[in-house]
Coordinates of C-alpha atoms and ligand atoms in Angstrom, one line a residue:
X6 CA 13.1 -24.1 -17.4
X7 CA 11.0 -23.3 -14.4
X8 CA 8.6 -20.5 -13.2
X9 CA 9.1 -18.9 -9.9
X10 CA 6.4 -16.7 -8.3
X11 CA 7.4 -14.0 -5.9
X12 CA 4.5 -13.3 -3.6
X13 CA 4.9 -9.9 -2.0
X14 CA 3.3 -9.9 1.5
X15 CA 5.7 -7.7 3.5
X16 CA 3.6 -4.5 3.6
X17 CA 2.1 -3.1 6.8
X18 CA -1.4 -2.3 5.5
X19 CA -1.5 1.2 6.8
X20 CA -4.5 2.2 4.7
X21 CA -6.5 -0.9 5.8
X22 CA -5.7 0.2 9.3
X23 CA -6.0 -3.2 11.1
X24 CA -3.7 -4.2 14.0
X25 CA -1.8 -6.8 11.9
X26 CA -0.1 -6.7 8.5
X27 CA -2.5 -6.7 5.6
X28 CA -1.3 -10.0 4.2
X29 CA -2.3 -11.7 7.5
X30 CA -5.8 -10.2 7.6
X31 CA -8.4 -12.9 7.1
X32 CA -11.2 -13.0 4.5
X33 CA -13.6 -15.8 5.1
X34 CA -11.3 -17.2 7.8
X35 CA -8.3 -17.4 5.5
X36 CA -5.4 -14.9 5.5
X37 CA -5.0 -12.9 2.3
X38 CA -1.5 -14.3 1.7
X39 CA -2.9 -17.8 1.8
X40 CA -5.7 -17.0 -0.6
X41 CA -3.2 -15.6 -3.0
X42 CA -0.8 -18.5 -2.7
X43 CA -3.7 -21.0 -3.3
X44 CA -4.7 -19.1 -6.5
X45 CA -1.1 -19.1 -7.8
X46 CA -0.8 -22.8 -7.1
X47 CA -4.2 -23.6 -8.7
X48 CA -3.0 -22.2 -12.0
X49 CA -0.7 -25.2 -12.4
X50 CA 2.1 -23.2 -14.1
X51 CA 4.1 -22.1 -11.0
X52 CA 6.9 -24.4 -9.9
X53 CA 8.1 -22.6 -6.8
X54 CA 7.1 -19.7 -4.5
X55 CA 9.1 -17.1 -2.7
X56 CA 7.1 -15.1 -0.2
X57 CA 8.3 -11.7 1.2
X58 CA 7.1 -11.6 4.9
X59 CA 6.4 -8.7 7.2
X60 CA 9.0 -8.0 9.9
X61 CA 8.9 -10.8 12.5
X62 CA 6.3 -12.9 10.7
X63 CA 8.5 -15.1 8.4
X64 CA 8.1 -18.2 10.5
X65 CA 4.3 -17.7 10.9
X66 CA 3.9 -17.2 7.1
X67 CA 6.1 -20.3 6.3
X68 CA 4.0 -22.5 8.7
X69 CA 0.7 -21.2 7.3
X70 CA 1.6 -21.9 3.6
X71 CA 3.6 -25.1 4.2
X72 CA 0.7 -26.7 6.1
X73 CA -1.9 -25.9 3.5
X74 CA -2.8 -28.8 1.1
X75 CA -4.1 -26.3 -1.5
X76 CA -0.7 -24.7 -1.9
X77 CA 1.5 -27.8 -2.2
X78 CA 4.4 -26.0 -3.9
X79 CA 8.1 -25.8 -2.8
X80 CA 8.3 -22.5 -1.0
X81 CA 10.7 -20.2 0.7
X82 CA 9.9 -17.2 2.9
X83 CA 12.3 -14.2 3.1
X84 CA 12.1 -11.0 5.1
X85 CA 10.7 -8.1 3.0
X86 CA 12.4 -4.8 2.6
X87 CA 11.3 -1.2 3.5
X88 CA 9.6 -0.7 0.1
X89 CA 7.8 -3.0 -2.2
X90 CA 10.6 -2.7 -4.7
X91 CA 13.1 -3.8 -2.0
X92 CA 10.9 -6.7 -1.1
X93 CA 10.7 -7.9 -4.7
X94 CA 14.5 -7.6 -5.0
X95 CA 14.9 -9.8 -1.9
X96 CA 12.7 -12.4 -3.5
X97 CA 14.4 -12.2 -6.8
X98 CA 17.8 -12.8 -5.1
X99 CA 16.4 -16.4 -4.5
X100 CA 15.8 -17.1 -8.2
X101 CA 18.6 -19.4 -9.5
X102 CA 19.7 -20.0 -13.0
X103 CA 17.2 -22.8 -13.4
X104 CA 14.4 -20.1 -13.3
X105 CA 13.6 -18.6 -16.7
X106 CA 10.2 -17.0 -15.9
X107 CA 9.4 -14.9 -12.8
X108 CA 6.0 -13.8 -11.8
X109 CA 5.6 -11.0 -9.2
X110 CA 2.2 -11.0 -7.4
X111 CA 0.8 -9.1 -4.6
X112 CA -0.8 -10.8 -1.6
X113 CA -3.0 -7.8 -1.6
X114 CA -4.7 -9.3 -4.7
X115 CA -6.0 -12.6 -3.1
X116 CA -8.3 -13.7 -5.9
X117 CA -6.4 -13.5 -9.2
X118 CA -8.1 -16.3 -11.3
X119 CA -6.0 -19.2 -12.5
X120 CA -6.8 -18.3 -16.1
X121 CA -5.2 -14.9 -15.6
X122 CA -2.0 -16.4 -14.1
X123 CA -1.8 -18.8 -17.1
X124 CA -2.4 -15.9 -19.5
X125 CA 0.6 -14.0 -18.1
X126 CA 3.0 -16.9 -18.1
X127 CA 1.9 -18.0 -21.6
X128 CA 2.7 -14.5 -22.9
X129 CA 6.2 -14.5 -21.3
X130 CA 6.8 -18.0 -22.7
X131 CA 5.6 -16.8 -26.1
X132 CA 8.6 -14.4 -26.1
X133 CA 7.4 -11.2 -24.4
X134 CA 10.0 -10.3 -21.8
X135 CA 7.7 -8.2 -19.6
X136 CA 3.9 -8.8 -19.4
X137 CA 1.3 -7.0 -17.3
X138 CA -2.4 -7.7 -17.0
X139 CA -4.5 -4.5 -17.5
X140 CA -8.1 -3.4 -17.6
X141 CA -9.6 -0.4 -19.4
X142 CA -10.4 2.4 -17.0
X143 CA -14.0 3.6 -16.6
X144 CA -13.2 7.0 -15.1
X145 CA -11.8 9.9 -17.1
X146 CA -8.2 10.4 -15.7
X147 CA -6.6 13.9 -15.3
X148 CA -3.0 14.6 -14.6
X149 CA -2.3 17.3 -12.1
X150 CA 0.7 19.5 -11.3
X151 CA 1.1 17.8 -7.9
X152 CA 2.5 19.6 -4.9
X153 CA 1.0 22.9 -6.0
X154 CA -1.9 23.2 -3.6
X155 CA -3.9 26.3 -3.0
X156 CA -6.5 26.8 -0.3
X157 CA -7.5 30.2 -1.5
X158 CA -11.1 31.0 -2.3
X159 CA -12.6 33.6 -4.6
X160 CA -15.6 34.0 -2.3
X161 CA -14.2 34.4 1.2
X162 CA -13.9 32.0 4.1
X163 CA -17.4 30.7 4.3
X164 CA -17.2 29.4 0.8
X165 CA -13.6 28.3 0.9
X166 CA -12.8 25.8 -1.8
X167 CA -10.3 23.9 0.3
X168 CA -7.3 22.3 -1.4
X169 CA -7.2 22.5 -5.2
X170 CA -4.7 21.1 -7.7
X171 CA -4.1 22.4 -11.2
X172 CA -5.1 20.0 -14.0
X173 CA -2.3 19.6 -16.6
X174 CA -3.9 17.2 -19.0
X175 CA -6.5 14.6 -19.9
X176 CA -5.0 11.4 -21.4
X177 CA -7.2 9.7 -24.0
X178 CA -9.1 7.2 -21.9
X179 CA -9.3 4.5 -24.6
X180 CA -5.5 4.2 -24.4
X181 CA -5.3 3.9 -20.6
X182 CA -5.1 0.6 -18.7
X183 CA -5.2 0.0 -15.0
X184 CA -2.6 -2.7 -14.4
X185 CA -2.7 -5.5 -12.0
X186 CA -0.5 -8.4 -10.8
X187 CA 0.7 -11.1 -11.4
X188 CA 3.2 -9.4 -13.7
X189 CA 5.5 -11.8 -15.6
X190 CA 9.1 -11.5 -16.7
X191 CA 12.0 -13.1 -18.4
X192 CA 14.2 -13.6 -15.3
X193 CA 17.4 -12.0 -16.8
X194 CA 15.4 -8.9 -17.9
X195 CA 13.8 -8.5 -14.4
X196 CA 17.2 -8.9 -12.7
X197 CA 18.6 -6.2 -14.9
X198 CA 15.6 -3.9 -14.3
X199 CA 15.9 -4.3 -10.5
X200 CA 19.6 -3.6 -10.5
X201 CA 19.1 -0.3 -12.3
X202 CA 16.0 0.4 -10.2
X203 CA 18.0 -0.1 -6.9
X204 CA 20.7 2.4 -8.1
X205 CA 17.9 4.9 -8.9
X206 CA 16.2 4.4 -5.6
X207 CA 19.5 4.9 -3.8
X208 CA 20.0 8.2 -5.7
X209 CA 16.5 9.7 -5.5
X210 CA 14.9 7.7 -2.7
X211 CA 12.0 6.9 -5.0
X212 CA 11.0 3.3 -5.2
X213 CA 8.8 1.9 -8.0
X214 CA 5.3 0.7 -7.3
X215 CA 5.4 -1.9 -10.0
X216 CA 8.0 -4.0 -11.6
X217 CA 7.0 -3.3 -15.2
X218 CA 7.9 0.3 -14.5
X219 CA 11.5 -0.7 -13.9
X220 CA 11.6 -2.5 -17.2
X221 CA 10.1 0.5 -19.0
X222 CA 12.8 2.7 -17.4
X223 CA 15.4 0.4 -19.1
X224 CA 13.7 1.3 -22.4
X225 CA 12.6 -2.3 -22.9
X226 CA 9.2 -3.3 -24.3
X227 CA 6.4 -4.2 -21.9
X228 CA 3.1 -5.7 -23.1
X229 CA -0.4 -5.7 -21.6
X230 CA -2.7 -8.8 -21.6
X231 CA -6.3 -8.6 -20.5
X232 CA -6.7 -8.3 -16.8
X233 CA -9.5 -9.6 -14.6
X234 CA -11.7 -7.6 -12.2
X235 CA -11.4 -10.5 -9.7
X236 CA -7.7 -9.7 -9.4
X237 CA -8.6 -6.4 -7.7
X238 CA -6.3 -5.0 -5.0
X239 CA -7.3 -4.7 -1.4
X240 CA -6.2 -1.3 -0.1
X241 CA -9.1 -0.2 2.2
X242 CA -11.8 -1.7 4.3
X243 CA -14.3 -1.2 1.4
X244 CA -12.1 -3.3 -0.8
X245 CA -12.4 -6.2 1.6
X246 CA -16.1 -6.3 0.9
X247 CA -15.6 -6.0 -2.8
X248 CA -13.1 -8.8 -2.9
X249 CA -15.5 -11.0 -1.0
X250 CA -18.0 -10.3 -3.7
X251 CA -15.6 -11.2 -6.5
X252 CA -14.6 -14.4 -4.7
X253 CA -18.2 -15.4 -4.5
X254 CA -18.1 -15.4 -0.8
X255 CA -21.2 -13.3 -0.6
X256 CA -24.2 -13.2 -3.0
Ligands
LIG10 N1 4.7 -5.0 0.0 C1 5.9 -5.7 0.4 N2 7.0 -5.0 1.0 C2 6.8 -3.7 1.3 C3 5.6 -3.0 0.9 C4 4.6 -3.7 0.3 O1 6.1 -6.9 0.1 N3 7.8 -3.0 1.9 C5 3.7 -5.7 -0.6 C6 2.4 -5.7 0.2 O2 2.4 -6.7 1.2 C7 1.3 -5.9 -0.9 C8 1.9 -5.3 -2.1 O3 3.3 -5.2 -1.8 O4 1.0 -7.3 -1.1 C9 1.3 -4.0 -2.6 O5 1.5 -3.1 -1.6 P1 0.3 -2.2 -0.9 O6 -1.0 -2.6 -1.4 O7 0.7 -0.8 -0.8 O8 0.3 -2.9 0.6 P2 0.8 -2.2 2.0 O9 2.1 -1.5 1.7 O10 0.8 -3.3 3.0 O11 -0.4 -1.2 2.3 P3 -0.3 0.3 2.7 O12 0.5 1.0 1.6 O13 -1.7 0.8 2.9 O14 0.5 0.3 4.0
LIG11 MG1 2.1 0.2 0.4

């Protein structure tokens, strides 16, 4: 029995807008992918790492993580795919039969606490085939029709409303969770979910943004364990400052 962590780092970081892939951007002098790998290792429940690397950066990522004494785990670096789903699939292809639990974690979440990683693995080992960390949401969330955008205004051009979207519903906030990574899975279940997800992606060109969604699409049960604000995702420049706060890098 062993636990493999797939660390997704192959994205380009378009919304961050730097001149290098997001996973290689430094916070406190350390690239995000290295922060994330250190946190996974510190949990003490991960046996091996597979990292999905941005195009042309596999060797650099391998050198970075292999040389770091705080990682200290056997690791493999593979080329990522065109979508996050394809990158995870490439990593999952490296999980042999010895692996029973797979964690999928985003390098874009550099400060996932050790306790969170352990909580997710413990829930999978307790018999839950698919586990996601989640936090209650503070905003009221609306669903919208999407695509249907209307720039018309009732009051003429000087008071134009700009783009509007029709609201189609308000889910009960108490039942909503914002989910994070690491997400944890029984390996066989995740392999099955990705096989079905790859077929769907080929058919409709829509890739999933998280792995639990692929398991849900199979009709299998997914459970939520408490998340942690420190596991926040870095998407924009503002998030870089927030992540530094959570990491205690700034007062
Ligand atoms: N990722 C990946 N392979 C891809 C796309 C994304 O491994 N083809 C990884 C990213 O490196 C990141 C995680 O999936 O760690 C979540 O993706 P996201 O936050 O969207 O990162 P980017 O795709 O890099 O950012 P953006 O969407 O702004 O370009
Ligand atoms: Mg992306």
